[in-house]
Coordinates of C-alpha atoms in Angstrom, one line a residue:
X1 CA 103.0 133.9 99.7
X2 CA 105.4 136.6 100.8
X3 CA 107.2 137.8 97.7
X4 CA 110.6 138.1 99.3
X5 CA 110.6 134.9 101.3
X6 CA 110.1 132.4 98.5
X7 CA 112.7 133.9 96.2
X8 CA 115.3 134.0 99.0
X9 CA 114.7 130.3 99.8
X10 CA 114.9 129.3 96.2
X11 CA 118.1 131.4 95.8
X12 CA 119.6 129.5 98.8
X13 CA 118.9 126.2 97.0
X14 CA 120.8 127.3 93.9
X15 CA 123.7 124.9 93.5
X16 CA 127.1 126.6 93.4
X17 CA 128.9 126.3 90.0
X18 CA 132.0 124.8 91.6
X19 CA 130.1 121.5 92.1
X20 CA 130.5 120.9 88.3
X21 CA 134.2 120.2 88.9
X22 CA 133.9 119.0 92.5
X23 CA 136.1 115.8 91.9
X24 CA 138.9 117.9 90.4
X25 CA 139.0 120.6 93.1
X26 CA 142.1 120.9 95.2
X27 CA 141.5 124.2 96.9
X28 CA 140.7 123.4 100.5
X29 CA 138.9 126.7 101.1
X30 CA 136.5 126.1 98.2
X31 CA 135.9 122.5 99.2
X32 CA 135.1 123.6 102.7
X33 CA 132.6 126.2 101.4
X34 CA 130.9 123.6 99.2
X35 CA 130.6 121.2 102.1
X36 CA 129.1 123.9 104.3
X37 CA 126.6 124.8 101.7
X38 CA 125.7 121.1 101.2
X39 CA 125.1 120.6 104.9
X40 CA 122.9 123.7 105.0
X41 CA 120.6 122.6 102.2
X42 CA 118.5 120.6 104.6
X43 CA 117.8 123.7 106.7
X44 CA 116.6 125.6 103.6
X45 CA 114.4 122.7 102.5
X46 CA 112.9 122.4 105.9
X47 CA 112.1 126.1 105.9
X48 CA 110.5 125.9 102.5
X49 CA 108.4 122.9 103.6
X50 CA 107.2 124.7 106.7
X51 CA 106.4 127.8 104.6
X52 CA 104.4 125.8 102.1
X53 CA 102.5 124.2 105.0
X54 CA 101.4 127.6 106.3
X55 CA 100.1 128.4 102.8
X56 CA 98.0 125.2 102.4
X57 CA 100.7 123.4 100.3
X58 CA 102.4 123.8 97.0
X59 CA 99.3 123.1 95.0
X60 CA 97.6 126.2 96.2
X61 CA 100.2 128.4 94.6
X62 CA 100.1 129.8 91.0
X63 CA 101.4 127.5 88.3
X64 CA 104.6 129.5 87.7
X65 CA 105.6 129.4 91.4
X66 CA 104.8 125.7 91.6
X67 CA 107.1 125.1 88.6
X68 CA 109.9 127.3 90.1
X69 CA 109.7 125.4 93.4
X70 CA 109.7 122.0 91.7
X71 CA 112.6 122.9 89.5
X72 CA 114.6 124.2 92.4
X73 CA 113.8 121.2 94.7
X74 CA 114.0 118.3 92.2
X75 CA 117.7 118.8 91.8
X76 CA 118.1 117.0 95.1
X77 CA 116.0 114.0 94.0
X78 CA 118.8 112.0 92.4
X79 CA 122.6 111.5 92.3
X80 CA 125.0 114.3 92.7
X81 CA 127.9 115.6 94.9
X82 CA 125.6 118.3 96.1
X83 CA 123.0 115.8 97.5
X84 CA 123.4 115.1 101.2
X85 CA 122.0 112.0 102.9
X86 CA 118.8 113.7 104.3
X87 CA 118.1 116.1 101.4
X88 CA 116.4 113.6 99.1
X89 CA 113.7 112.7 101.6
X90 CA 113.1 116.3 102.4
X91 CA 112.9 117.2 98.7
X92 CA 110.4 114.4 98.1
X93 CA 108.2 115.6 101.0
X94 CA 107.9 118.9 99.2
X95 CA 107.4 117.4 95.7
X96 CA 105.1 114.6 96.6
X97 CA 101.8 116.7 96.5
X98 CA 102.6 117.5 92.9
X99 CA 102.9 113.9 91.9
X100 CA 99.6 112.6 93.3
X101 CA 99.2 110.7 91.0
X102 CA 101.0 112.7 88.3
X103 CA 102.5 116.1 87.7
X104 CA 99.8 118.6 86.5
X105 CA 100.3 119.1 82.8
X106 CA 100.6 122.9 83.1
X107 CA 103.3 122.7 85.8
X108 CA 105.2 120.0 83.8
X109 CA 105.0 122.1 80.6
X110 CA 106.3 125.2 82.3
X111 CA 109.2 123.3 83.9
X112 CA 110.2 121.8 80.5
X113 CA 109.7 125.1 78.6
X114 CA 111.2 127.6 81.1
X115 CA 113.7 125.6 83.1
X116 CA 115.0 122.9 80.8
X117 CA 114.6 123.9 77.2
X118 CA 116.7 127.0 77.3
X119 CA 119.7 125.1 78.7
X120 CA 119.7 122.7 75.7
X121 CA 118.7 125.2 73.0
X122 CA 122.3 126.0 72.1
X123 CA 123.1 122.3 71.3
X124 CA 120.2 120.9 69.2
X125 CA 120.4 117.2 68.7
X126 CA 121.3 116.5 65.0
X127 CA 119.0 113.5 64.7
X128 CA 115.8 115.0 66.1
X129 CA 113.1 117.3 64.8
X130 CA 112.9 119.7 67.7
X131 CA 109.4 120.8 66.8
X132 CA 107.9 117.3 66.8
X133 CA 110.3 115.0 68.6
X134 CA 110.5 112.7 65.6
X135 CA 113.7 111.1 64.3
X136 CA 115.1 112.9 61.2
X137 CA 115.7 110.8 58.1
X138 CA 119.2 112.1 58.0
X139 CA 121.4 114.2 60.5
X140 CA 120.7 117.9 60.4
X141 CA 123.4 120.2 59.1
X142 CA 124.0 122.0 62.4
X143 CA 127.0 123.3 64.3
X144 CA 129.0 121.0 66.5
X145 CA 126.6 119.5 69.0
X146 CA 129.4 119.4 71.6
X147 CA 130.3 123.1 71.2
X148 CA 129.5 125.3 74.2
X149 CA 127.3 122.9 76.0
X150 CA 125.5 125.4 78.2
X151 CA 123.5 122.7 79.7
X152 CA 126.5 121.3 81.6
X153 CA 126.7 124.5 83.5
X154 CA 123.1 124.1 84.8
X155 CA 123.9 121.7 87.6
X156 CA 121.2 119.4 88.6
X157 CA 119.3 119.5 85.3
X158 CA 119.5 115.8 84.9
X159 CA 117.7 115.3 88.3
X160 CA 114.9 117.7 87.4
X161 CA 114.5 115.9 84.0
X162 CA 114.5 112.5 85.7
X163 CA 111.9 113.6 88.3
X164 CA 109.6 114.8 85.4
X165 CA 110.1 111.5 83.5
X166 CA 109.2 109.4 86.6
X167 CA 106.1 111.3 87.4
X168 CA 104.6 112.3 84.0
X169 CA 101.1 111.3 83.1
X170 CA 101.1 108.7 80.3
X171 CA 98.5 110.7 78.3
X172 CA 100.6 113.8 78.6
X173 CA 103.6 112.3 76.7
X174 CA 102.2 113.2 73.3
X175 CA 101.9 116.9 74.0
X176 CA 105.4 117.3 75.6
X177 CA 107.3 114.8 73.5
X178 CA 109.3 117.5 71.7
X179 CA 110.3 119.0 75.0
X180 CA 111.3 115.8 76.7
X181 CA 113.2 113.9 74.1
X182 CA 115.9 116.4 73.1
X183 CA 117.5 116.8 76.5
X184 CA 117.3 113.0 77.1
X185 CA 119.1 112.3 73.8
X186 CA 121.7 115.1 74.5
X187 CA 122.7 113.3 77.7
X188 CA 122.7 109.9 76.1
X189 CA 124.9 110.9 73.2
X190 CA 127.3 113.0 75.1
X191 CA 131.0 112.2 74.7
X192 CA 131.7 112.1 78.4
X193 CA 131.0 108.8 80.0
X194 CA 129.6 110.3 83.2
X195 CA 126.9 112.3 81.3
X196 CA 126.2 109.3 79.0
X197 CA 125.6 107.2 82.2
X198 CA 123.1 109.8 83.4
X199 CA 121.5 109.6 79.9
X200 CA 121.1 105.8 80.2
X201 CA 119.4 106.3 83.6
X202 CA 117.1 109.0 82.1
X203 CA 116.2 106.6 79.2
X204 CA 115.3 104.0 81.9
X205 CA 113.0 106.6 83.6
X206 CA 111.5 107.4 80.2
X207 CA 110.7 103.8 79.3
X208 CA 108.9 103.3 82.6
X209 CA 105.9 105.4 81.4
X210 CA 106.2 106.2 77.7
X211 CA 103.6 104.6 75.4
X212 CA 105.4 102.1 73.2
X213 CA 103.4 103.2 70.1
X214 CA 104.8 106.8 70.5
X215 CA 108.3 105.4 70.4
X216 CA 107.7 103.5 67.3
X217 CA 105.6 106.1 65.5
X218 CA 108.2 108.8 65.9
X219 CA 111.1 106.4 65.0
X220 CA 112.7 107.0 68.4
X221 CA 112.8 103.3 69.3
X222 CA 115.5 102.8 66.7
X223 CA 117.3 106.0 67.6
X224 CA 117.4 105.0 71.3
X225 CA 118.6 101.5 70.5
X226 CA 121.5 102.9 68.3
X227 CA 122.5 105.3 71.0
X228 CA 122.3 102.7 73.8
X229 CA 124.4 100.3 71.7
X230 CA 127.0 103.1 71.4
X231 CA 127.5 103.3 75.1
X232 CA 129.5 100.0 75.0
X233 CA 132.2 101.8 73.0
X234 CA 133.2 103.8 76.0
X235 CA 135.9 101.5 77.2
X236 CA 138.9 102.2 79.4
X237 CA 136.9 104.8 81.4
X238 CA 136.3 104.7 85.2
X239 CA 132.5 104.7 84.4
X240 CA 132.7 101.8 81.9
X241 CA 131.5 99.1 84.4
X242 CA 128.6 101.3 85.5
X243 CA 127.7 102.1 81.9
X244 CA 127.5 98.4 81.0
X245 CA 125.4 97.5 84.1
X246 CA 123.0 100.3 83.3
X247 CA 122.9 100.0 79.5
X248 CA 122.1 96.3 79.3
X249 CA 118.8 96.2 81.3
X250 CA 117.7 99.5 79.8
X251 CA 118.3 98.2 76.3
X252 CA 116.4 95.0 77.1
X253 CA 113.6 97.1 78.5
X254 CA 113.5 99.0 75.3
X255 CA 113.4 95.8 73.2
X256 CA 110.7 94.3 75.4
X257 CA 108.6 97.5 75.1
X258 CA 108.8 98.0 71.4
X259 CA 109.2 94.3 70.2
X260 CA 107.5 92.1 72.8
X261 CA 108.3 88.4 72.7
X262 CA 106.0 86.3 70.5
X263 CA 104.5 83.0 71.6
X264 CA 106.7 80.9 69.2
X265 CA 110.5 81.6 69.4
X266 CA 112.5 82.2 66.3
X267 CA 114.9 79.6 64.9
X268 CA 118.4 80.2 66.1
X269 CA 119.7 79.9 62.6
X270 CA 117.6 82.7 61.1
X271 CA 116.7 86.2 62.0
X272 CA 113.4 85.9 60.2
X273 CA 110.0 84.4 61.2
X274 CA 108.9 81.2 59.7
X275 CA 106.4 81.0 56.8
X276 CA 103.5 80.5 59.0
X277 CA 104.1 83.7 60.9
X278 CA 103.2 87.2 59.7
X279 CA 105.5 90.2 59.8
X280 CA 103.6 93.2 61.1
X281 CA 104.8 96.7 60.3
X282 CA 106.3 98.8 63.0
X283 CA 103.8 100.9 64.9
X284 CA 101.1 98.2 65.0
X285 CA 100.7 95.1 67.2
X286 CA 102.0 92.5 67.4
X287 CA 105.6 93.6 66.8
X288 CA 107.9 92.1 64.2
X289 CA 109.7 89.2 65.9
X290 CA 112.6 89.6 63.5
X291 CA 113.3 93.1 64.9
X292 CA 113.4 91.7 68.4
X293 CA 115.8 88.9 67.4
X294 CA 118.0 91.3 65.4
X295 CA 118.3 93.8 68.3
X296 CA 119.0 91.0 70.9
X297 CA 121.6 89.7 68.5
X298 CA 123.2 93.1 68.3
X299 CA 123.3 93.5 72.0
X300 CA 124.9 90.1 72.6
X301 CA 127.0 89.7 69.5
X302 CA 128.2 93.2 68.7
X303 CA 128.0 95.0 72.1
X304 CA 129.0 92.5 74.7
X305 CA 131.0 89.9 72.7
X306 CA 132.3 92.0 69.8
X307 CA 133.1 95.1 71.9
X308 CA 133.5 94.6 75.6
X309 CA 135.0 91.0 75.6
X310 CA 137.1 91.7 72.6
X311 CA 138.6 95.1 73.4
X312 CA 138.3 95.5 77.2
X313 CA 140.1 92.2 78.0
X314 CA 142.7 94.2 80.1
X315 CA 140.0 95.8 82.3
X316 CA 138.8 93.1 84.7
X317 CA 136.0 95.3 86.1
X318 CA 134.5 95.9 82.6
X319 CA 134.7 92.2 81.9
X320 CA 133.1 91.4 85.2
X321 CA 130.3 93.9 84.5
X322 CA 129.6 92.4 81.0
X323 CA 129.7 88.8 82.5
X324 CA 127.3 89.8 85.2
X325 CA 124.8 91.0 82.5
X326 CA 125.1 87.9 80.4
X327 CA 122.4 85.8 82.1
X328 CA 119.9 88.5 81.6
X329 CA 120.6 88.7 77.9
X330 CA 120.8 84.9 77.4
X331 CA 117.4 84.5 79.1
X332 CA 115.9 87.0 76.7
X333 CA 117.4 85.5 73.5
X334 CA 117.0 81.9 74.5
X335 CA 118.1 79.1 72.2
X336 CA 119.0 81.9 69.7
X337 CA 122.2 82.4 71.6
X338 CA 123.5 79.1 70.3
X339 CA 125.1 80.9 67.3
X340 CA 127.5 82.6 69.8
X341 CA 128.6 79.5 71.7
X342 CA 132.0 79.5 69.9
X343 CA 132.6 82.9 71.6
X344 CA 130.7 82.4 74.9
X345 CA 132.0 79.0 76.1
X346 CA 135.8 79.9 75.7
X347 CA 135.2 83.3 77.3
X348 CA 133.4 81.8 80.3
X349 CA 135.6 78.8 80.8
X350 CA 138.9 80.7 80.4
X351 CA 138.0 82.9 83.4
X352 CA 137.9 79.7 85.5
X353 CA 141.3 78.5 84.7
X354 CA 144.1 79.2 87.2
X355 CA 146.8 81.5 85.8
X356 CA 150.0 79.9 84.5
X357 CA 152.0 82.3 86.5
X358 CA 150.2 83.4 89.7
X359 CA 150.0 87.2 90.1
X360 CA 151.3 88.6 93.3
X361 CA 149.8 92.1 92.8
X362 CA 146.6 91.2 90.9
X363 CA 143.1 92.0 92.3
X364 CA 142.3 88.6 93.8
X365 CA 138.8 89.8 94.8
X366 CA 137.9 90.8 91.3
X367 CA 139.3 87.5 89.9
X368 CA 137.2 85.5 92.3
X369 CA 134.1 87.6 91.6
X370 CA 134.7 87.1 87.8
X371 CA 134.9 83.3 88.4
X372 CA 131.6 83.3 90.2
X373 CA 130.0 85.5 87.6
X374 CA 131.3 83.3 84.8
X375 CA 129.8 80.2 86.4
X376 CA 126.4 81.9 86.8
X377 CA 126.5 82.9 83.1
X378 CA 127.7 79.4 82.1
X379 CA 124.8 77.8 84.0
X380 CA 122.4 80.0 82.2
X381 CA 124.1 79.3 78.9
X382 CA 123.8 75.5 79.5
X383 CA 120.1 75.9 80.3
X384 CA 119.2 78.1 77.4
X385 CA 121.3 76.2 74.8
X386 CA 120.9 72.7 76.2
X387 CA 120.4 71.0 72.8
X388 CA 123.9 72.2 71.7
X389 CA 125.8 71.3 74.9
X390 CA 126.8 67.9 73.6
X391 CA 129.3 69.8 71.3
X392 CA 130.8 71.7 74.3
X393 CA 130.6 69.3 77.2
X394 CA 134.3 68.3 77.0
X395 CA 135.5 71.9 77.0
X396 CA 133.3 72.7 80.0
X397 CA 134.3 69.6 81.9
X398 CA 138.0 70.3 81.4
X399 CA 137.7 73.8 82.7
X400 CA 135.4 72.8 85.6
X401 CA 137.8 70.0 86.6
X402 CA 140.8 72.2 86.6
X403 CA 139.0 75.0 88.5
X404 CA 137.8 72.4 91.1
X405 CA 141.3 71.1 91.6
X406 CA 142.7 74.6 92.0
X407 CA 140.0 75.5 94.5
X408 CA 140.6 72.4 96.6
X409 CA 144.4 73.2 96.6
X410 CA 143.6 76.7 97.8
X411 CA 141.2 75.4 100.4
X412 CA 143.8 72.9 101.8
X413 CA 146.4 75.7 102.0
X414 CA 144.1 77.9 104.1
X415 CA 142.1 75.3 106.0
X416 CA 143.3 76.7 109.3
X417 CA 141.9 80.1 108.8
X418 CA 138.3 80.9 110.1
X419 CA 135.6 81.2 107.4
X420 CA 134.0 84.6 106.9
X421 CA 130.8 84.0 105.0
X422 CA 130.6 87.7 104.0
X423 CA 134.2 88.0 102.8
X424 CA 136.5 86.3 100.3
X425 CA 136.1 82.9 102.1
X426 CA 132.3 83.2 101.7
X427 CA 132.8 84.0 98.1
X428 CA 135.0 80.9 97.7
X429 CA 132.3 78.7 99.2
X430 CA 129.8 80.1 96.7
X431 CA 132.4 79.5 93.9
X432 CA 132.6 75.8 94.9
X433 CA 128.9 75.4 95.1
X434 CA 128.5 76.9 91.6
X435 CA 131.1 74.5 90.2
X436 CA 129.0 71.7 91.5
X437 CA 125.8 73.3 90.2
X438 CA 127.4 73.7 86.7
X439 CA 128.1 69.9 86.7
X440 CA 124.4 69.3 87.6
X441 CA 123.2 71.6 84.8
X442 CA 125.5 69.9 82.3
X443 CA 124.3 66.5 83.3
X444 CA 120.7 67.6 82.9
X445 CA 121.5 68.8 79.4
X446 CA 123.7 65.8 78.5
X447 CA 122.6 62.8 80.7
X448 CA 125.1 60.4 79.2
X449 CA 127.9 62.5 80.7
X450 CA 127.2 60.9 84.1
X451 CA 128.3 57.4 83.1
X452 CA 131.0 58.5 80.7
X453 CA 133.0 61.7 81.4
X454 CA 132.1 62.1 85.1
X455 CA 132.9 58.4 85.7
X456 CA 136.3 59.0 84.1
X457 CA 137.0 61.9 86.6
X458 CA 136.1 59.6 89.5
X459 CA 138.3 56.8 88.2
X460 CA 141.2 59.3 87.8
X461 CA 140.9 60.7 91.3
X462 CA 137.9 59.8 93.3
X463 CA 139.0 61.6 96.4
X464 CA 139.3 64.9 94.5
X465 CA 136.4 64.8 92.0
X466 CA 133.8 62.8 93.9
X467 CA 132.7 66.0 95.7
X468 CA 132.4 67.8 92.3
X469 CA 130.2 65.3 90.4
X470 CA 128.6 63.1 93.0
X471 CA 125.6 65.4 93.4
X472 CA 125.0 65.3 89.6
X473 CA 123.8 61.7 89.7
X474 CA 121.4 62.1 92.6
X475 CA 120.1 65.4 91.2
X476 CA 119.3 64.1 87.8
X477 CA 117.8 60.8 89.2
X478 CA 115.4 62.8 91.4
X479 CA 113.9 64.5 88.3

C-alpha cells in the first residue's frame, strides 16, 4: 500500500483533543471546527474503504498495519460526541473482515499492546496483578490511581476496547487477560460517573464472551461484583439513572455467569444450602448456590433498597430507574425477596398515592411513569412472593383503591380532551390497566380477597370500584 496515503488517512481520522471537553465548550469558533471535522469523517472513512478494496482488503496487509487501521477506525464504533450518524456503519464495513468470525490473535495482541496498554500504564489498577490479570490479595501500594490519567486524553479508547471485547475469540482470552482487564477495571472504578458508565458497558461486552472459569480462577468475579455494586453510590449525578439501568442487568449477567441458578431454590430465610445439597468450591461446577443468593441479596438489599431508594429519594429519575430494574432482580431472586417486603411494599405503594398538596411545577410525566413502573414491579413482587402476600394485601388494596379513585377523578376532569395513545393520555390508560392487573395478581395470590376485601370496596362505592376489581373474579375463575 502507498506509504504516504495510509498514514495521511489515519491522521485525518485522529480525534481532536477538544472533543474531551465538548459539552463544556463555549467558543463558537472551536465548536464549528469540531462539527466540520465530525461531518468530514465519513469522507475519510469512505476513502479508506475504497483504498483497502484496491488492495484486496484489510486482511492482506501486514499485522501492524491491520492493527493501526483497526485502532483508528474502531473509535467510531460506539458512543461519543465525535461519532456522526453514518460513521458507525462505515467503520463496521471496514472492520467486519477482521471479525469473521473473530479478530486474529496477532492483530488483537498488537492493538492491546501498542494502542491501549501505554495509555493506562501511568495509572495501574491497585487491585490487579498487571502481569497475570489476577486479583491481588490486598491493594498494591501504588501512587494515586486517579493522578494524571493519561488515558482520558486518548479519546475513543473505550470504543476500541469495546470493539476488541465484542469480537475476541473465546480461546484467546487466556493469553490476553492481563492486557484486557486493567483498562476495563480502570474505566469501571473511575471517580467520574460518565467513565464509570462506559466501564459498566465494557464489562457487559466482556461478559458476552469471557469463559466463566477464567473469571472465577483469577478472582475477578468478586472484584467485578464489588466494583459494579459501587456504581450505585454515584447518586445526584446526571448519569445516575443511566448507571442504574446499565449496572443492574450487567450485575445479573455476572451472577448468572459465575453462579448459575441451581435446580432447587434456596430458602428465603437462609443464605445457605440445605443439608442435602453440596457446596462446591469456586472455580468448579456446579457453582455455590449460597454465593448466588448472597450476591442477589446484596444487589437488591444493599444497592437498590439500601442505597438508591434510601438516599436518592429526592431524585425522581434515579428512583424511576431503580424501580424499572426491580422486576428483573425480583425474578432472579424469586421467593428469597420475601425478606425485603417490609421495604418493597411501602416503597412501591407510596409512589401510587396522590400527593397531599398537588405540585404545580413538578414533573408530571416522571410522576406518572414512576406510578406505572411501580405497578409493574408490584405485580412481579406479588407473583414471586405470593405465599407472603396475605400479610400485605390490606396495604396494597388501600394504595390501589386510592390510586384508582384519583385516576378516575383525573379522567373525569379531562374527559373532553382527545386521547393520545402515545402521549400522557396513553400512559394514563396503561396506568389504569395496571391497577386492574395488580388486583388480579393479588386475587390469584390471595383468593379469599375476592369475597372479602374486594366485596367491601364494591359495597362502599360500586360505581367507582366495580371497574377496578370486577375483572379479578372472572380472571381467577377462568383458571
